[in-house]
Amino acid sequence: MGTSRKKSHEKLPFGEPPKQPDEPFNPFINHSAPIDSPYEIVKLTLMFPVFVVRAVFMLACFLLGYVFARIALIGAKNINTKPFPKWRRNLLWPVSILTRGVLFACGYNWIEVKGKPASRSEAPILVCNHVTFVDPVYLFMEHLPMIITAKENMNIFVAGTIMKALQVITVDRASPTSRKEAGYEIKKRAMCNDWARVLLFPEATTTNGRSLVSFKTGAFVPGLPVQPVVVTYPYTSFDPCWVAEGLPDMQLLWRLMSQPHNRMRVEYLPVMAPTDEEKKDARKFAERVRLAMARRLNLSLTDHSFGNVLLALEARKLKLPAGTANVEFGRLEQLFRVDVKEAKQYLRRFKDMDVGHCGTVSYPGFLSALGLPDSEAAHTLFDFLDTNERGTVNFREFLAGLVFVSRHPHFHDSVEKAFKRLDLDDDGRLTAHEAKEGMRELFPTITDEQLTKLCELLGLNSKTSLSWDEFEHFLKTHPEYLVAILAAELGDAKAEDECSEVSFDEPKKMK
């Protein structure tokens, strides 16, 4: 297949889409031993009485923490706009002590700490890698910091009240305005010593601790010194990471609290201040801090992001195999400005093509979903997406290939060429009749049923037509049809000279 693929690509006016790794590292998998393994069965059985005692103790700590948080909030005004006076914040120290009780109930009998926390005046912002819910619990115990949390978390019983007493910054992740306001609030509070120091997890999601994923820039936009904190959880059989493709929440908590002892190592790294250049470009500052943390942890860097978590949840909802949506989404965000909503739409279409429910698409399933006949142009399209030349297309290739086309600088010119090819009367409107006749010329073996399906997808019937803008919008969301049309036209020797005028530069391949 490799030779034919090369020949078909020579005919296409497109450069190579970014090549994707066959099986990229997945930082969202929990590596715990199976719960039904003999060792785990014996351990969970013997530790069950300890689990019960720990659970009761944890509940008592939470309830007492709730009481002290309520006391600290008595008479408090302007909670989200003005810092609490020192005496009011001192009322939260019993909550800090109770937090240590929560960690003890989770099996963290002692915690290894290395390095020294800097003062707030030296580093008003702490940044930490994020592995599980234990990370913020420990840092809360030590520093009583302000954190950023999802708006809906404030409605959680007990935890919501405690976070309110901490004067956390809330954000609606779905709202760009809310995220912008949160960034402003971070800078305002970090610059004023009357506020508690700010704690941020720049990965914006939890991982299994085996790599550092993409950093958000919120902690670095203020242009203030930060102190990196790195946390690790050495383990033998039970992995405590809290990840999208990991253990169910309650099972994770149960197994965590059924360990005789859980290990946790915390290290405070030296304070890092931004350079003048990094104050202007927060991304550079974020990357320098990320590299320093990765070196200390001896970890690799990946370009996964919180978008991967949302895609993994969508894949689970669609009942796709685990790992199907594992693409370095942070890299695609930077290269093509693709968002999660669009990626989910591609994932749903990929699911319709994956008739074997195996996480890859074969050529027959690909044709069936697109409603195209078996032809040289269809093979060219499929081979264009099959960058690893395996005879199948995975979601990583599917997503990267199509957003590559839809974001290309010459996309507009190519759409214009395709529209003119189908607009037979050249009146600037595309009718169902023209679409059918034009596709018959390009794909002589296409059936009436396939043409009807395509017109339905375009929103065409006997009474409707498409403008150029509407046609472009369709191809923006379904760029595979643009590739198919151009590939079919290139198969016609009469149109070869005209098509050669449109060229696509080859982008840099993804690492």
Coordinates of C-alpha atoms in Angstrom, one line a residue:
M1 CA 0.0 0.0 0.0
G2 CA 3.0 2.3 0.6
T3 CA 3.8 2.7 -3.1
S4 CA 0.2 3.5 -4.2
R5 CA -0.2 5.9 -1.3
K6 CA 2.9 7.8 -2.4
K7 CA 1.6 8.0 -6.0
S8 CA -1.8 9.2 -4.8
H9 CA -0.3 11.9 -2.7
E10 CA 1.8 13.2 -5.5
K11 CA -1.4 14.0 -7.3
L12 CA -3.0 15.8 -4.4
P13 CA -2.6 19.6 -4.1
F14 CA -2.1 19.1 -0.3
G15 CA 1.1 18.7 1.7
E16 CA 1.3 16.0 4.3
P17 CA -0.9 16.4 7.3
P18 CA 0.9 16.2 10.7
K19 CA 1.9 12.7 11.3
Q20 CA 0.6 11.2 14.6
P21 CA 2.4 8.6 16.8
D22 CA 0.9 5.1 16.5
E23 CA 0.4 4.8 20.3
P24 CA 1.2 8.0 22.1
F25 CA 1.8 8.0 25.8
N26 CA -1.4 8.3 27.7
P27 CA -1.1 10.3 31.0
F28 CA -4.7 9.7 31.9
I29 CA -4.5 5.9 32.7
N30 CA -4.4 4.5 36.3
H31 CA -1.9 1.6 36.6
S32 CA -3.2 0.0 39.7
A33 CA -3.2 -3.8 40.1
P34 CA -6.6 -5.3 39.3
I35 CA -8.9 -5.3 42.2
D36 CA -9.6 -9.0 41.8
S37 CA -5.9 -10.0 42.1
P38 CA -5.2 -12.3 45.0
Y39 CA -3.0 -9.7 46.8
E40 CA -5.6 -7.0 46.5
I41 CA -8.4 -9.3 47.7
V42 CA -6.5 -10.3 50.8
K43 CA -5.4 -6.8 51.5
L44 CA -8.8 -5.2 51.2
T45 CA -10.4 -8.0 53.3
L46 CA -7.8 -7.6 56.2
M47 CA -7.9 -3.8 56.0
F48 CA -11.7 -3.4 56.0
P49 CA -12.0 -2.7 59.7
V50 CA -9.2 -0.1 59.4
F51 CA -11.1 1.4 56.4
V52 CA -14.3 1.7 58.5
V53 CA -12.4 3.5 61.3
R54 CA -10.7 5.8 58.8
A55 CA -13.9 6.6 57.1
V56 CA -15.7 7.6 60.3
F57 CA -12.6 9.7 61.3
M58 CA -12.6 11.4 58.0
L59 CA -16.3 12.2 58.2
A60 CA -15.8 13.7 61.6
C61 CA -12.9 15.9 60.3
F62 CA -15.0 17.2 57.5
L63 CA -17.9 18.0 59.7
L64 CA -15.7 19.8 62.3
G65 CA -14.0 21.6 59.4
Y66 CA -17.4 22.7 58.2
V67 CA -18.3 24.1 61.7
F68 CA -15.1 26.1 61.9
A69 CA -15.5 27.4 58.4
R70 CA -19.1 28.5 59.3
I71 CA -17.7 30.3 62.4
A72 CA -15.0 32.0 60.3
L73 CA -17.8 33.3 57.9
I74 CA -20.0 34.8 60.6
G75 CA -20.5 38.5 59.8
A76 CA -18.2 38.3 56.8
K77 CA -19.0 40.7 54.0
N78 CA -17.6 41.2 50.5
I79 CA -16.2 37.7 50.6
N80 CA -15.2 37.7 46.9
T81 CA -13.9 41.3 46.7
K82 CA -12.0 42.1 49.9
P83 CA -9.4 40.1 51.8
F84 CA -10.3 38.8 55.2
P85 CA -8.5 40.5 58.1
K86 CA -5.8 38.5 59.8
W87 CA -7.9 37.6 62.8
R88 CA -10.6 36.1 60.6
R89 CA -8.1 34.0 58.7
N90 CA -6.6 32.8 61.9
L91 CA -10.0 31.2 62.6
L92 CA -9.3 28.8 59.8
W93 CA -6.2 27.2 61.4
P94 CA -8.3 24.5 63.1
V95 CA -9.5 23.6 59.6
S96 CA -5.9 23.2 58.6
I97 CA -5.2 20.8 61.5
L98 CA -8.3 18.8 60.6
T99 CA -7.0 18.6 57.1
R100 CA -4.0 16.7 58.4
G101 CA -6.6 14.4 59.9
V102 CA -8.1 13.8 56.5
L103 CA -4.7 12.9 55.1
F104 CA -4.1 10.5 58.0
A105 CA -7.5 8.9 57.2
C106 CA -6.4 8.5 53.6
G107 CA -3.4 6.5 54.8
Y108 CA -0.8 9.2 54.7
N109 CA 0.7 8.5 58.1
W110 CA 3.8 10.6 57.4
I111 CA 4.8 12.7 54.4
E112 CA 8.3 13.3 53.1
V113 CA 9.0 17.0 52.6
K114 CA 12.1 18.5 51.0
G115 CA 13.0 22.1 50.4
K116 CA 11.6 25.2 52.1
P117 CA 8.5 27.1 51.3
A118 CA 9.3 30.7 50.4
S119 CA 7.5 33.6 52.0
R120 CA 4.5 35.2 50.3
S121 CA 6.5 38.3 49.6
E122 CA 9.1 36.2 47.8
A123 CA 6.7 34.1 45.8
P124 CA 3.0 35.1 45.9
I125 CA 2.0 32.2 43.6
L126 CA 2.6 28.5 44.2
V127 CA 2.4 26.2 41.1
C128 CA 2.2 22.4 41.5
N129 CA 1.8 19.3 39.3
H130 CA -1.6 17.7 39.8
V131 CA -1.9 13.9 40.3
T132 CA -4.9 13.4 42.7
F133 CA -7.2 15.1 45.1
V134 CA -4.5 14.7 47.8
D135 CA -2.3 17.4 46.3
P136 CA -4.5 20.4 47.1
V137 CA -5.4 18.9 50.5
Y138 CA -1.8 18.8 51.5
L139 CA -1.1 22.4 50.2
F140 CA -4.2 23.6 51.9
M141 CA -3.0 22.2 55.2
E142 CA 0.4 23.9 54.8
H143 CA -0.6 27.3 53.4
L144 CA -4.3 27.9 53.5
P145 CA -4.0 29.3 50.0
M146 CA -6.5 30.6 47.5
I147 CA -7.2 28.3 44.6
I148 CA -9.2 28.4 41.4
T149 CA -12.2 26.1 41.3
A150 CA -15.1 25.3 39.0
K151 CA -18.1 27.4 39.9
E152 CA -20.3 24.3 40.4
N153 CA -17.9 23.0 43.2
M154 CA -19.2 25.8 45.5
N155 CA -22.5 23.9 45.8
I156 CA -20.8 20.8 47.3
F157 CA -21.9 20.2 50.8
V158 CA -19.2 20.9 53.4
A159 CA -16.4 21.4 50.8
G160 CA -18.3 24.4 49.3
T161 CA -18.5 26.2 52.6
I162 CA -14.8 25.6 53.4
M163 CA -13.8 26.9 49.9
K164 CA -16.0 29.9 50.5
A165 CA -14.1 30.6 53.7
L166 CA -10.8 30.4 51.8
Q167 CA -12.1 33.0 49.4
V168 CA -11.4 30.9 46.3
I169 CA -11.6 32.2 42.8
T170 CA -14.4 30.6 40.9
V171 CA -14.5 30.1 37.1
D172 CA -17.0 28.8 34.6
R173 CA -14.8 26.8 32.3
A174 CA -17.3 27.0 29.5
S175 CA -17.3 30.8 29.5
P176 CA -14.4 32.8 27.9
T177 CA -15.5 35.8 29.9
S178 CA -15.4 34.0 33.2
R179 CA -11.9 32.7 32.4
K180 CA -10.7 36.2 31.5
E181 CA -12.2 37.5 34.8
A182 CA -10.5 34.8 36.8
G183 CA -7.1 35.7 35.2
Y184 CA -7.6 39.3 36.3
E185 CA -8.6 38.2 39.8
I186 CA -5.4 36.0 40.0
K187 CA -3.2 39.0 39.2
K188 CA -5.1 41.4 41.5
R189 CA -4.8 39.0 44.5
A190 CA -1.2 37.9 43.8
M191 CA -0.1 41.6 43.8
C192 CA -1.6 42.4 47.2
N193 CA 0.0 40.9 50.3
D194 CA -3.3 41.3 52.2
W195 CA -4.6 38.3 50.3
A196 CA -3.5 34.7 51.0
R197 CA -1.0 33.4 48.5
V198 CA -2.4 31.9 45.3
L199 CA -2.1 28.2 44.5
L200 CA -2.5 27.0 40.9
F201 CA -2.2 23.7 39.1
P202 CA -1.2 24.9 35.7
E203 CA -1.9 21.5 34.1
A204 CA -5.6 22.3 34.8
T205 CA -6.3 18.6 35.2
T206 CA -4.9 15.5 37.0
T207 CA -2.5 13.0 35.3
N208 CA -0.9 9.8 36.4
G209 CA 2.3 11.6 37.3
R210 CA 4.3 10.0 34.6
S211 CA 4.6 13.2 32.5
L212 CA 3.9 16.9 32.6
V213 CA 1.2 17.9 30.2
S214 CA 0.6 21.4 28.8
F215 CA 0.6 24.3 31.2
K216 CA -2.1 27.0 31.2
T217 CA -0.7 30.5 31.5
G218 CA -2.9 31.9 34.2
A219 CA -0.3 31.6 36.9
F220 CA 2.3 33.3 34.8
V221 CA 0.4 36.2 33.2
P222 CA 0.8 38.4 36.3
G223 CA 4.5 38.4 35.7
L224 CA 5.3 37.7 39.4
P225 CA 7.7 35.2 40.9
V226 CA 6.4 31.7 41.5
Q227 CA 7.5 28.8 43.6
P228 CA 7.2 25.4 41.9
V229 CA 6.2 22.5 44.1
V230 CA 6.5 18.9 42.8
V231 CA 4.6 16.0 44.3
T232 CA 5.1 12.3 43.7
Y233 CA 3.3 9.2 45.0
P234 CA 5.6 6.1 45.0
Y235 CA 3.6 2.9 45.1
T236 CA 3.8 -0.8 44.6
S237 CA 0.3 -2.1 43.6
F238 CA -2.1 0.7 44.1
D239 CA -1.8 3.9 41.9
P240 CA -3.5 6.8 43.7
C241 CA -3.8 9.0 40.6
W242 CA -7.3 10.4 39.9
V243 CA -7.6 10.5 36.2
A244 CA -10.2 10.5 33.4
E245 CA -9.5 6.8 32.3
G246 CA -8.9 5.6 35.8
L247 CA -10.8 4.0 38.7
P248 CA -14.3 5.0 39.6
D249 CA -14.1 7.7 42.3
M250 CA -15.5 5.7 45.1
Q251 CA -13.4 2.7 44.3
L252 CA -10.3 5.0 44.3
L253 CA -11.2 6.4 47.7
W254 CA -11.9 3.0 49.1
R255 CA -8.7 1.4 48.0
L256 CA -6.7 4.5 49.0
M257 CA -8.1 4.3 52.6
S258 CA -7.5 0.5 52.6
Q259 CA -3.7 0.9 52.3
P260 CA -1.6 0.3 55.4
H261 CA 0.4 3.3 54.4
N262 CA 0.5 5.6 51.3
R263 CA 3.7 7.3 50.4
M264 CA 3.8 11.0 49.4
R265 CA 6.8 13.1 48.6
V266 CA 6.6 16.9 48.4
E267 CA 9.5 19.1 47.3
Y268 CA 9.6 22.9 47.1
L269 CA 11.9 24.1 44.3
P270 CA 13.7 27.5 44.3
V271 CA 11.6 30.5 43.5
M272 CA 11.5 31.4 39.8
A273 CA 11.1 35.0 38.6
P274 CA 10.2 36.0 35.0
T275 CA 12.6 37.8 32.8
D276 CA 11.6 41.0 31.1
E277 CA 10.9 39.0 27.9
E278 CA 8.8 36.4 29.9
K279 CA 6.8 39.2 31.5
K280 CA 5.6 40.1 28.0
D281 CA 5.2 36.4 26.9
A282 CA 3.6 34.3 29.7
R283 CA 3.9 31.2 27.5
K284 CA 7.7 31.4 27.7
F285 CA 7.7 31.7 31.4
A286 CA 5.3 28.8 31.8
E287 CA 7.4 26.6 29.6
R288 CA 10.6 27.4 31.6
V289 CA 8.9 26.5 34.8
R290 CA 7.4 23.4 33.3
L291 CA 10.8 22.3 32.1
A292 CA 12.4 22.9 35.6
M293 CA 9.7 20.8 37.2
A294 CA 10.0 18.0 34.7
R295 CA 13.8 17.9 35.2
R296 CA 13.4 17.6 38.9
L297 CA 10.8 14.9 38.5
N298 CA 12.7 13.2 35.8
L299 CA 9.6 13.2 33.5
S300 CA 9.0 13.8 29.9
L301 CA 6.8 16.6 28.5
T302 CA 3.7 15.9 26.5
D303 CA 1.2 18.3 24.8
H304 CA -1.9 16.7 26.3
S305 CA -4.3 19.1 28.0
F306 CA -7.6 19.4 29.8
G307 CA -9.2 19.0 26.4
N308 CA -8.1 15.4 26.4
V309 CA -10.1 14.8 29.6
L310 CA -13.2 16.1 27.9
L311 CA -12.6 14.0 24.8
A312 CA -12.0 10.9 26.9
L313 CA -15.3 11.4 28.7
E314 CA -17.0 11.9 25.4
A315 CA -15.4 8.7 24.0
R316 CA -16.6 6.8 27.1
K317 CA -20.1 8.1 26.5
L318 CA -19.9 6.9 22.9
K319 CA -18.7 3.5 24.1
L320 CA -15.5 3.8 22.1
P321 CA -12.5 1.7 23.2
A322 CA -10.2 3.2 25.9
G323 CA -7.5 5.4 24.4
T324 CA -9.4 6.1 21.2
A325 CA -9.4 9.9 21.8
N326 CA -5.8 10.0 23.1
V327 CA -4.4 12.8 21.0
E328 CA -2.0 15.5 22.1
F329 CA -4.7 18.0 22.1
G330 CA -2.6 20.9 23.4
R331 CA -0.4 20.7 20.3
L332 CA -3.5 20.8 18.0
E333 CA -4.8 23.7 20.0
Q334 CA -1.6 25.6 19.3
L335 CA -1.2 24.6 15.7
F336 CA -4.8 24.8 14.4
R337 CA -6.8 26.7 17.2
V338 CA -9.1 23.7 17.3
D339 CA -11.5 23.7 20.3
V340 CA -13.0 20.8 22.3
K341 CA -16.5 21.3 20.9
E342 CA -15.2 20.9 17.3
A343 CA -13.1 17.9 18.3
K344 CA -16.1 16.2 19.9
Q345 CA -18.0 16.6 16.6
Y346 CA -15.2 14.9 14.8
L347 CA -15.2 12.1 17.4
R348 CA -18.9 11.5 16.9
R349 CA -18.4 11.2 13.2
F350 CA -15.4 8.9 13.7
K351 CA -17.6 6.7 15.9
D352 CA -20.1 6.3 13.0
M353 CA -17.2 5.1 10.7
D354 CA -15.8 2.7 13.3
V355 CA -18.3 -0.1 12.5
G356 CA -16.0 -2.7 14.2
H357 CA -15.9 -0.7 17.5
C358 CA -12.1 -1.3 17.6
G359 CA -10.9 2.3 17.7
T360 CA -9.8 2.4 14.0
V361 CA -11.6 2.9 10.7
S362 CA -11.2 0.6 7.7
Y363 CA -11.6 1.7 4.1
P364 CA -15.1 0.1 3.7
G365 CA -16.4 1.7 6.9
F366 CA -14.9 5.0 5.8
L367 CA -16.7 4.8 2.4
S368 CA -20.0 3.8 3.9
A369 CA -20.1 6.6 6.4
L370 CA -19.2 9.3 3.8
G371 CA -21.5 7.9 1.2
L372 CA -18.8 7.8 -1.5
P373 CA -18.3 5.0 -4.1
D374 CA -15.1 2.9 -4.3
S375 CA -12.8 4.9 -6.5
E376 CA -9.3 6.2 -7.0
A377 CA -10.3 9.5 -5.4
A378 CA -11.7 7.8 -2.4
H379 CA -8.5 5.8 -2.0
T380 CA -6.5 9.0 -2.2
L381 CA -8.6 10.6 0.5
F382 CA -8.2 7.6 2.8
D383 CA -4.5 7.3 2.1
F384 CA -4.1 11.0 2.8
L385 CA -5.5 10.5 6.3
D386 CA -3.6 7.2 6.9
T387 CA -0.3 8.9 7.6
N388 CA 1.1 5.8 9.3
E389 CA 0.4 3.6 6.3
R390 CA -1.3 0.8 8.2
G391 CA -4.4 0.5 6.1
T392 CA -6.6 1.9 8.8
V393 CA -7.2 5.4 10.2
N394 CA -7.3 6.1 14.0
F395 CA -8.9 9.1 15.6
R396 CA -5.6 10.9 16.0
E397 CA -5.0 10.8 12.2
F398 CA -8.6 11.6 11.4
L399 CA -8.7 14.7 13.6
A400 CA -5.2 16.0 12.7
G401 CA -5.7 15.4 9.0
L402 CA -9.0 17.2 8.7
V403 CA -8.3 20.2 10.9
F404 CA -5.0 20.5 8.9
V405 CA -7.1 21.0 5.7
S406 CA -9.8 23.2 7.3
R407 CA -7.2 25.6 8.8
H408 CA -4.8 25.7 5.8
P409 CA -4.1 29.2 4.4
H410 CA -5.2 28.1 0.9
F411 CA -8.4 26.5 2.2
H412 CA -10.5 29.4 0.8
D413 CA -9.0 29.1 -2.7
S414 CA -9.7 25.3 -2.7
V415 CA -13.3 25.8 -1.7
E416 CA -13.8 28.3 -4.5
K417 CA -12.3 25.8 -7.0
A418 CA -14.7 23.0 -5.7
F419 CA -17.7 25.3 -5.8
K420 CA -17.0 26.4 -9.4
R421 CA -16.7 22.8 -10.4
L422 CA -20.2 22.0 -9.1
D423 CA -22.0 25.2 -9.9
L424 CA -22.8 24.2 -13.4
D425 CA -24.7 27.3 -14.5
D426 CA -22.2 29.6 -12.7
D427 CA -25.0 31.6 -11.0
G428 CA -23.3 31.6 -7.5
R429 CA -25.9 29.2 -6.1
L430 CA -25.6 25.4 -5.8
T431 CA -28.8 23.4 -6.3
A432 CA -29.5 19.8 -5.5
H433 CA -29.5 19.0 -9.2
E434 CA -26.2 20.7 -9.8
A435 CA -24.7 18.9 -6.8
K436 CA -25.9 15.5 -8.1
E437 CA -24.7 16.1 -11.7
G438 CA -21.4 17.5 -10.6
M439 CA -20.7 14.6 -8.3
R440 CA -21.7 12.1 -11.0
E441 CA -19.1 13.6 -13.3
L442 CA -16.5 13.3 -10.5
F443 CA -17.6 9.9 -9.3
P444 CA -19.2 8.1 -12.2
T445 CA -20.1 5.0 -10.1
I446 CA -21.9 6.9 -7.4
T447 CA -25.4 5.7 -6.7
D448 CA -28.7 7.6 -6.5
E449 CA -28.9 6.6 -2.8
Q450 CA -25.4 8.0 -2.1
L451 CA -26.3 11.2 -3.9
T452 CA -29.5 11.6 -1.9
K453 CA -27.6 11.1 1.3
L454 CA -25.0 13.7 0.3
C455 CA -27.7 16.3 -0.6
E456 CA -29.4 15.7 2.8
L457 CA -26.0 16.3 4.4
L458 CA -25.7 19.6 2.5
G459 CA -29.2 20.5 3.4
L460 CA -30.3 20.5 -0.3
N461 CA -33.6 19.6 -1.8
S462 CA -35.7 20.6 -4.8
K463 CA -36.6 23.9 -3.2
T464 CA -33.3 25.0 -1.6
S465 CA -29.9 26.0 -2.8
L466 CA -26.5 26.9 -1.2
S467 CA -24.6 30.1 -1.5
W468 CA -20.8 30.1 -1.7
D469 CA -20.5 31.0 2.0
E470 CA -22.9 28.2 3.0
F471 CA -20.9 25.8 0.9
E472 CA -17.6 26.9 2.5
H473 CA -19.1 26.5 6.0
F474 CA -20.1 23.0 5.1
L475 CA -16.6 22.1 3.9
K476 CA -15.1 23.8 6.9
T477 CA -16.8 21.2 9.1
H478 CA -16.6 18.4 6.6
P479 CA -13.2 19.0 4.9
E480 CA -12.9 15.3 3.8
Y481 CA -15.4 16.1 1.0
L482 CA -13.1 18.9 -0.2
V483 CA -10.2 16.5 -0.4
A484 CA -12.4 14.0 -2.2
I485 CA -13.6 16.5 -4.8
L486 CA -10.1 17.8 -5.5
A487 CA -8.7 14.3 -5.7
A488 CA -11.5 13.3 -8.2
E489 CA -10.9 16.4 -10.3
L490 CA -7.2 15.7 -10.4
G491 CA -8.0 12.3 -11.9
D492 CA -9.4 14.1 -14.9
A493 CA -6.5 14.9 -17.3
K494 CA -8.4 17.9 -18.6
A495 CA -8.6 19.6 -15.2
E496 CA -5.0 18.8 -14.2
D497 CA -3.4 22.1 -15.3
E498 CA -6.1 24.1 -13.6
C499 CA -5.7 22.2 -10.3
S500 CA -2.0 22.5 -10.2
E501 CA -2.3 26.2 -9.6
V502 CA -3.4 25.5 -6.0
S503 CA -0.5 24.4 -3.8
F504 CA -0.2 23.6 -0.2
D505 CA 3.1 24.0 1.7
E506 CA 4.1 21.1 3.8
P507 CA 3.8 22.0 7.5
K508 CA 6.3 20.9 10.1
K509 CA 5.6 17.4 11.4
M510 CA 4.6 17.0 14.9
K511 CA 7.1 15.4 17.2

